[in-house]
Amino acid sequence: MVERELKTEHLKADADGIARAAQLLRDGVLVSFPTETVYGLGADATNDTAVARIFEAKGRPHFNPLIVHLPSLDAVAHYADLTGVARDLAHAFWPGPLTLVLPLKSNGPLSALVSAGLPTVAIRVPAHPLAQALLTQAGVPVAAPSANPSGRISPSTAQHVLDGLSGRIEAVLDGGPCDVGVESTILGIEPSPVLLRPGGLPVEALEAALGGPLAIRDDGAAISAPGQLTSHYAPAARVRLNAEAARPDERLLGFGDVDADLNLSPSGDLVEAAANLFGYLHRLDADGEAPIAVSPVPDHGLGRAINDRLQRAAAPRD
Ligand code: TXA
Ligand code: MG
């Protein structure tokens, strides 16, 4: 893939460093920042291109959904529905190492790529003071997976981040080592609480708050094999891949220099195509039932993740 050549800024944990990091996030580029669990690789969660760059920088072959980081519980209402038991748990454990998977607010401002097209969104309010300061100053919700290249272990120091991603991200905000060192605990809420990933908040603490044992999702593969989750969303229309042109009854989701109903990237830019992918699939779905033909997308760089997602959308279903 065409990699962006960057000089990664190593920002200090002072007012200037935080201000610079916040500005870069608002500008739509990538900043790694410390949380109490691990370092995250942050991007403006409302900016499709910024979110697509996360997958590019990590070299992820799948679009798995990302956690959205917010400075406070009050900010959640813009993006997701926080009610009932989820609200109680948020009050009990935020800020802290707990991620809640909540119903996505319809027509909210988040990039569809953040949720990988799912109707839910994972939200977390980190406790780390630098993360708090950065999120408050940035003023945008920040999507952030762990700041490691795909398939490598999560970073707990700024040096780990640089070892894996130097030259691929704009900056890292150095807050020293993370206290917790393992990722947040992830809890699904609908229809009832279920542990999706054990993590920094002990299960016992959740069970005490819930007043009983917590269900554990048995198809844990969905979490350990990123991307599996995305198979939950496919357009209602049939999808035909590697189409040079649309047949008379089809609509064309184009890529590159083709005459299409919607074009992922007329110039053939894979970052732009990834940024548009989920939004365009949703639009085609909303616009009708005619089958969707999709132009060939090169199978390198972000194109691998795009093709992985398209193959799921095109897979036979019953
Ligand atoms: O501690 C953490 O959680 C760190 C810091 C940076 O916040 N982040 C982190 O992100 O571990 P990541 O991308 O490495 O893991 C996020 C997990 C993935 O396994 C993903 O499948 C799951 O969260 N996830 C995200 N959105 C989801 C959703 N809507 N439904 C179910 N699982 C979701
Ligand atoms: Mg990770």
Coordinates of C-alpha atoms and ligand atoms in Angstrom, one line a residue:
M1 CA 0.0 0.0 0.0
V2 CA 1.0 3.6 -0.4
E3 CA 2.2 4.5 3.1
R4 CA 2.2 8.0 4.4
E5 CA 5.7 9.1 5.3
L6 CA 5.5 11.0 8.6
K7 CA 7.7 12.3 11.3
T8 CA 5.9 11.2 14.4
E9 CA 5.9 13.9 17.0
H10 CA 6.7 12.8 20.5
L11 CA 4.6 15.2 22.7
K12 CA 5.2 15.9 26.3
A13 CA 2.5 15.7 29.0
D14 CA 2.3 19.4 29.4
A15 CA -0.1 22.2 28.3
D16 CA 1.6 22.6 24.9
G17 CA 1.7 18.9 24.2
I18 CA -2.0 18.4 25.1
A19 CA -3.0 21.5 23.0
R20 CA -1.0 20.2 20.0
A21 CA -2.5 16.7 20.3
A22 CA -6.0 18.1 20.5
Q23 CA -5.4 20.2 17.4
L24 CA -4.1 17.3 15.5
L25 CA -7.2 15.2 16.4
R26 CA -9.5 18.1 15.2
D27 CA -7.5 18.2 12.0
G28 CA -8.4 14.6 11.3
V29 CA -5.1 12.9 11.8
L30 CA -3.9 10.2 14.2
V31 CA -2.6 10.8 17.7
S32 CA -1.7 8.0 20.2
F33 CA -2.6 8.9 23.8
P34 CA -2.4 7.1 27.2
T35 CA -5.4 5.8 29.0
E36 CA -5.2 3.9 32.3
T37 CA -5.4 0.6 30.4
V38 CA -3.2 0.9 27.3
Y39 CA -2.2 3.5 24.8
G40 CA -5.0 4.2 22.3
L41 CA -4.6 5.2 18.6
G42 CA -7.0 8.1 18.4
A43 CA -8.9 9.8 15.6
D44 CA -12.0 12.0 15.4
A45 CA -14.8 9.5 15.4
T46 CA -17.1 11.8 13.3
N47 CA -14.5 12.0 10.5
D48 CA -14.7 9.0 8.1
T49 CA -11.3 9.6 6.6
A50 CA -9.7 10.0 10.0
V51 CA -11.2 6.7 11.2
A52 CA -10.1 5.0 8.0
R53 CA -6.6 6.1 8.7
I54 CA -6.6 4.1 11.9
F55 CA -7.1 0.9 10.0
E56 CA -4.4 1.9 7.5
A57 CA -1.9 2.7 10.2
K58 CA -2.5 -0.5 12.1
G59 CA -2.5 -2.6 8.9
R60 CA -5.7 -4.2 10.0
P61 CA -7.1 -6.7 7.4
H62 CA -10.6 -6.3 8.8
F63 CA -12.8 -3.4 9.8
N64 CA -13.7 -4.4 13.4
P65 CA -15.7 -1.9 15.4
L66 CA -13.8 0.7 17.5
I67 CA -14.3 2.1 21.0
V68 CA -15.4 5.7 21.2
H69 CA -13.7 7.7 24.0
L70 CA -15.5 10.6 25.7
P71 CA -14.5 12.9 28.6
S72 CA -17.6 12.4 30.6
L73 CA -20.9 10.5 31.0
D74 CA -22.8 13.7 30.0
A75 CA -21.4 13.5 26.5
V76 CA -22.8 10.1 25.7
A77 CA -26.3 11.2 24.9
H78 CA -25.2 12.7 21.6
Y79 CA -24.0 9.3 20.3
A80 CA -25.8 6.4 22.1
D81 CA -28.7 5.5 24.3
L82 CA -27.6 5.2 27.9
T83 CA -30.5 3.9 30.0
G84 CA -31.5 1.4 32.7
V85 CA -28.7 -0.9 33.9
A86 CA -26.2 0.6 31.5
R87 CA -26.7 4.0 33.1
D88 CA -26.3 2.6 36.6
L89 CA -23.1 0.9 35.6
A90 CA -21.8 4.0 33.9
H91 CA -22.5 6.0 37.1
A92 CA -20.7 3.4 39.2
F93 CA -17.6 2.8 37.1
W94 CA -16.9 5.8 34.8
P95 CA -14.4 7.2 34.5
G96 CA -12.6 3.9 34.5
P97 CA -11.6 0.7 32.5
L98 CA -15.1 -0.3 31.5
T99 CA -16.5 -0.2 27.9
L100 CA -20.2 -0.4 27.4
V101 CA -21.7 -1.5 24.0
L102 CA -24.8 0.6 23.6
P103 CA -27.5 1.2 21.0
L104 CA -26.3 3.7 18.5
K105 CA -28.3 6.9 18.3
S106 CA -29.9 6.9 14.9
N107 CA -28.7 9.7 12.6
G108 CA -26.0 10.6 15.1
P109 CA -22.7 12.2 14.0
L110 CA -20.4 9.2 14.3
S111 CA -18.7 7.7 11.3
A112 CA -20.4 4.4 10.3
L113 CA -16.9 3.0 10.1
V114 CA -16.6 3.3 13.9
S115 CA -19.4 0.8 14.4
A116 CA -18.4 -1.2 11.3
G117 CA -22.0 -0.8 10.2
L118 CA -23.5 -2.3 13.4
P119 CA -26.4 -0.7 15.2
T120 CA -24.4 -0.5 18.4
V121 CA -21.4 1.5 19.6
A122 CA -18.8 0.8 22.2
I123 CA -18.2 3.7 24.6
R124 CA -15.7 4.4 27.3
V125 CA -14.9 7.3 29.6
P126 CA -11.2 6.8 30.5
A127 CA -9.9 7.9 33.9
H128 CA -6.3 8.8 32.9
P129 CA -5.9 12.6 33.6
L130 CA -4.1 13.1 30.3
A131 CA -6.8 11.3 28.4
Q132 CA -9.4 13.4 30.2
A133 CA -7.6 16.7 29.4
L134 CA -7.1 15.7 25.7
L135 CA -10.7 14.6 25.2
T136 CA -12.0 17.7 26.8
Q137 CA -9.8 20.0 24.7
A138 CA -10.3 18.1 21.5
G139 CA -14.0 18.6 21.7
V140 CA -14.7 15.6 19.4
P141 CA -15.5 12.0 20.3
V142 CA -12.3 10.0 19.8
A143 CA -12.3 6.5 18.2
A144 CA -9.3 4.5 19.5
P145 CA -8.2 0.9 19.3
S146 CA -5.0 -0.1 21.1
A147 CA -2.0 1.7 19.4
N148 CA -0.2 -1.4 18.1
P149 CA 0.2 -2.7 14.6
S150 CA -2.4 -5.4 13.8
G151 CA -1.5 -8.8 15.4
R152 CA 1.0 -7.3 17.9
I153 CA 0.5 -6.8 21.7
S154 CA -1.1 -3.7 23.1
P155 CA 1.3 -0.9 24.1
S156 CA 1.6 0.3 27.7
T157 CA 4.3 3.0 27.1
A158 CA 4.9 5.7 24.5
Q159 CA 8.1 3.9 23.4
H160 CA 6.0 0.7 22.6
V161 CA 3.8 2.9 20.5
L162 CA 6.8 4.4 18.6
D163 CA 8.4 0.9 18.2
G164 CA 5.3 -0.2 16.3
L165 CA 3.9 2.9 14.6
S166 CA 6.6 5.5 14.3
G167 CA 6.3 7.1 10.8
R168 CA 2.7 5.9 10.5
I169 CA 1.0 8.3 12.9
E170 CA 1.3 12.1 13.5
A171 CA 2.0 12.0 17.2
V172 CA 2.1 10.2 20.5
L173 CA 1.3 12.0 23.7
D174 CA 3.7 10.6 26.3
G175 CA 2.1 10.0 29.7
G176 CA 4.6 7.4 30.9
P177 CA 3.6 3.8 31.6
C178 CA -0.1 2.8 31.9
D179 CA -1.3 1.7 35.3
V180 CA -3.6 -1.1 34.3
G181 CA -1.7 -2.5 31.3
V182 CA -4.6 -4.6 30.0
E183 CA -7.5 -3.4 27.9
S184 CA -10.9 -2.3 29.3
T185 CA -13.6 -4.8 30.3
I186 CA -16.3 -4.8 27.6
L187 CA -19.9 -5.3 28.5
G188 CA -22.8 -5.8 26.1
I189 CA -26.1 -4.5 27.4
E190 CA -28.8 -5.7 25.0
P191 CA -31.0 -7.5 25.8
S192 CA -29.3 -8.1 29.2
P193 CA -25.7 -7.6 30.5
V194 CA -23.1 -10.0 29.0
L195 CA -19.3 -10.0 29.3
L196 CA -17.8 -9.6 25.9
R197 CA -14.2 -9.2 27.0
P198 CA -12.6 -9.5 30.4
G199 CA -10.3 -6.6 31.2
G200 CA -9.1 -4.0 33.6
L201 CA -12.4 -3.8 35.6
P202 CA -12.7 -7.1 37.5
V203 CA -15.8 -9.1 36.7
E204 CA -16.4 -9.4 40.5
A205 CA -16.9 -5.6 40.7
L206 CA -19.5 -5.8 37.9
E207 CA -21.3 -8.7 39.6
A208 CA -21.4 -6.9 42.9
A209 CA -23.0 -3.9 41.2
L210 CA -25.4 -6.1 39.2
G211 CA -26.3 -8.1 42.3
G212 CA -25.7 -11.5 40.6
P213 CA -23.6 -13.5 38.3
L214 CA -22.7 -12.1 34.9
A215 CA -23.4 -14.0 31.7
I216 CA -20.3 -14.6 29.5
R217 CA -20.8 -14.6 25.8
D218 CA -19.9 -18.1 24.7
D219 CA -19.2 -17.2 21.1
G220 CA -16.2 -15.4 22.4
A221 CA -14.6 -16.0 19.0
A222 CA -16.5 -12.9 17.8
I223 CA -14.2 -10.8 19.9
S224 CA -11.0 -12.8 19.6
A225 CA -11.4 -12.9 15.8
P226 CA -11.9 -9.3 14.9
G227 CA -14.2 -8.7 12.0
Q228 CA -16.5 -11.6 12.7
L229 CA -18.9 -9.1 14.3
T230 CA -19.3 -7.3 11.0
S231 CA -21.0 -10.2 9.4
H232 CA -24.1 -9.1 11.4
Y233 CA -24.6 -6.4 8.9
A234 CA -25.2 -7.0 5.3
P235 CA -27.4 -5.0 2.9
A236 CA -30.8 -6.5 2.1
A237 CA -29.9 -6.4 -1.6
R238 CA -27.8 -9.1 -3.3
V239 CA -24.2 -8.1 -3.8
R240 CA -22.0 -9.1 -6.8
L241 CA -18.3 -8.5 -6.6
N242 CA -15.6 -7.7 -9.1
A243 CA -18.1 -6.3 -11.6
E244 CA -16.6 -4.4 -14.5
A245 CA -20.0 -2.9 -15.2
A246 CA -23.5 -3.1 -13.8
R247 CA -26.1 -5.2 -15.5
P248 CA -29.4 -3.5 -16.5
D249 CA -31.1 -4.5 -13.2
E250 CA -28.2 -3.6 -11.0
R251 CA -26.8 -0.6 -9.3
L252 CA -23.1 0.0 -9.4
L253 CA -21.0 0.7 -6.3
G254 CA -17.9 2.0 -8.1
F255 CA -14.2 2.3 -7.4
G256 CA -11.9 4.3 -9.7
D257 CA -12.7 5.8 -13.0
V258 CA -16.1 4.2 -13.7
D259 CA -19.7 5.5 -14.2
A260 CA -21.4 4.4 -11.0
D261 CA -24.5 5.1 -8.9
L262 CA -22.1 5.7 -5.9
N263 CA -18.4 5.7 -6.2
L264 CA -16.2 4.7 -3.2
S265 CA -13.3 6.7 -4.7
P266 CA -13.3 8.0 -8.2
S267 CA -9.5 8.6 -8.0
G268 CA -8.9 5.1 -6.7
D269 CA -7.8 6.2 -3.2
L270 CA -8.2 3.3 -0.8
V271 CA -8.4 5.5 2.3
E272 CA -11.2 7.5 0.7
A273 CA -12.9 4.2 -0.3
A274 CA -12.7 2.8 3.2
A275 CA -14.1 6.0 4.7
N276 CA -17.1 5.8 2.3
L277 CA -17.8 2.0 2.5
F278 CA -20.3 1.6 5.3
G279 CA -22.1 4.8 4.6
Y280 CA -22.5 4.0 0.9
L281 CA -23.7 0.4 1.7
H282 CA -26.3 1.9 4.0
R283 CA -27.4 4.4 1.4
L284 CA -27.8 1.8 -1.3
D285 CA -29.8 -0.3 1.1
A286 CA -32.1 2.5 2.0
D287 CA -32.6 3.5 -1.7
G288 CA -33.9 0.2 -3.0
E289 CA -33.7 -3.5 -3.5
A290 CA -32.1 -3.9 -6.9
P291 CA -28.9 -6.0 -6.7
I292 CA -25.6 -4.1 -6.1
A293 CA -22.7 -4.7 -8.4
V294 CA -19.3 -3.6 -7.0
S295 CA -16.2 -2.6 -9.0
P296 CA -13.0 -4.6 -8.3
V297 CA -11.0 -3.1 -5.4
P298 CA -7.2 -3.8 -5.4
D299 CA -6.4 -6.3 -2.7
H300 CA -3.6 -4.6 -1.0
G301 CA -3.3 -2.2 2.0
L302 CA -6.7 -1.0 3.1
G303 CA -8.1 -2.8 0.0
R304 CA -7.8 -6.1 1.9
A305 CA -10.1 -4.8 4.7
I306 CA -12.5 -3.4 2.1
N307 CA -12.6 -6.7 0.2
D308 CA -13.0 -8.7 3.5
R309 CA -16.1 -6.6 4.3
L310 CA -17.5 -6.8 0.8
Q311 CA -17.1 -10.6 0.7
R312 CA -19.2 -10.8 3.9
A313 CA -21.8 -8.6 2.3
A314 CA -21.9 -10.8 -0.8
A315 CA -21.8 -14.1 1.1
P316 CA -24.8 -16.4 0.5
R317 CA -27.4 -16.1 3.2
D318 CA -30.7 -17.7 3.9
Ligands
TXA1 O1 -8.7 -0.4 27.1 C1 -9.2 -0.4 25.9 O2 -10.3 -0.8 25.7 C2 -8.3 0.2 24.8 C3 -8.1 1.7 25.1 C4 -7.3 2.4 24.0 O3 -9.3 2.3 25.3 N1 -8.9 0.0 23.5 C5 -9.1 -1.2 22.9 O4 -9.6 -1.2 21.7 O5 -8.7 -2.3 23.5 P1 -9.5 -2.4 20.6 O6 -10.0 -1.9 19.3 O7 -8.2 -3.0 20.6 O8 -10.6 -3.4 21.1 C6 -12.0 -3.0 21.0 C7 -12.9 -4.2 21.1 C8 -12.8 -5.1 19.9 O9 -12.6 -6.4 20.2 C9 -14.2 -4.9 19.2 O10 -14.6 -6.1 18.6 C10 -15.1 -4.6 20.4 O11 -14.2 -3.8 21.2 N2 -16.2 -3.8 20.0 C11 -16.2 -2.5 19.6 N3 -17.4 -2.1 19.2 C12 -18.2 -3.1 19.4 C13 -19.6 -3.3 19.2 N4 -20.4 -2.4 18.7 N5 -20.2 -4.5 19.6 C14 -19.3 -5.5 20.1 N6 -18.0 -5.4 20.3 C15 -17.5 -4.2 20.0
MG2 MG -6.2 -4.3 20.5

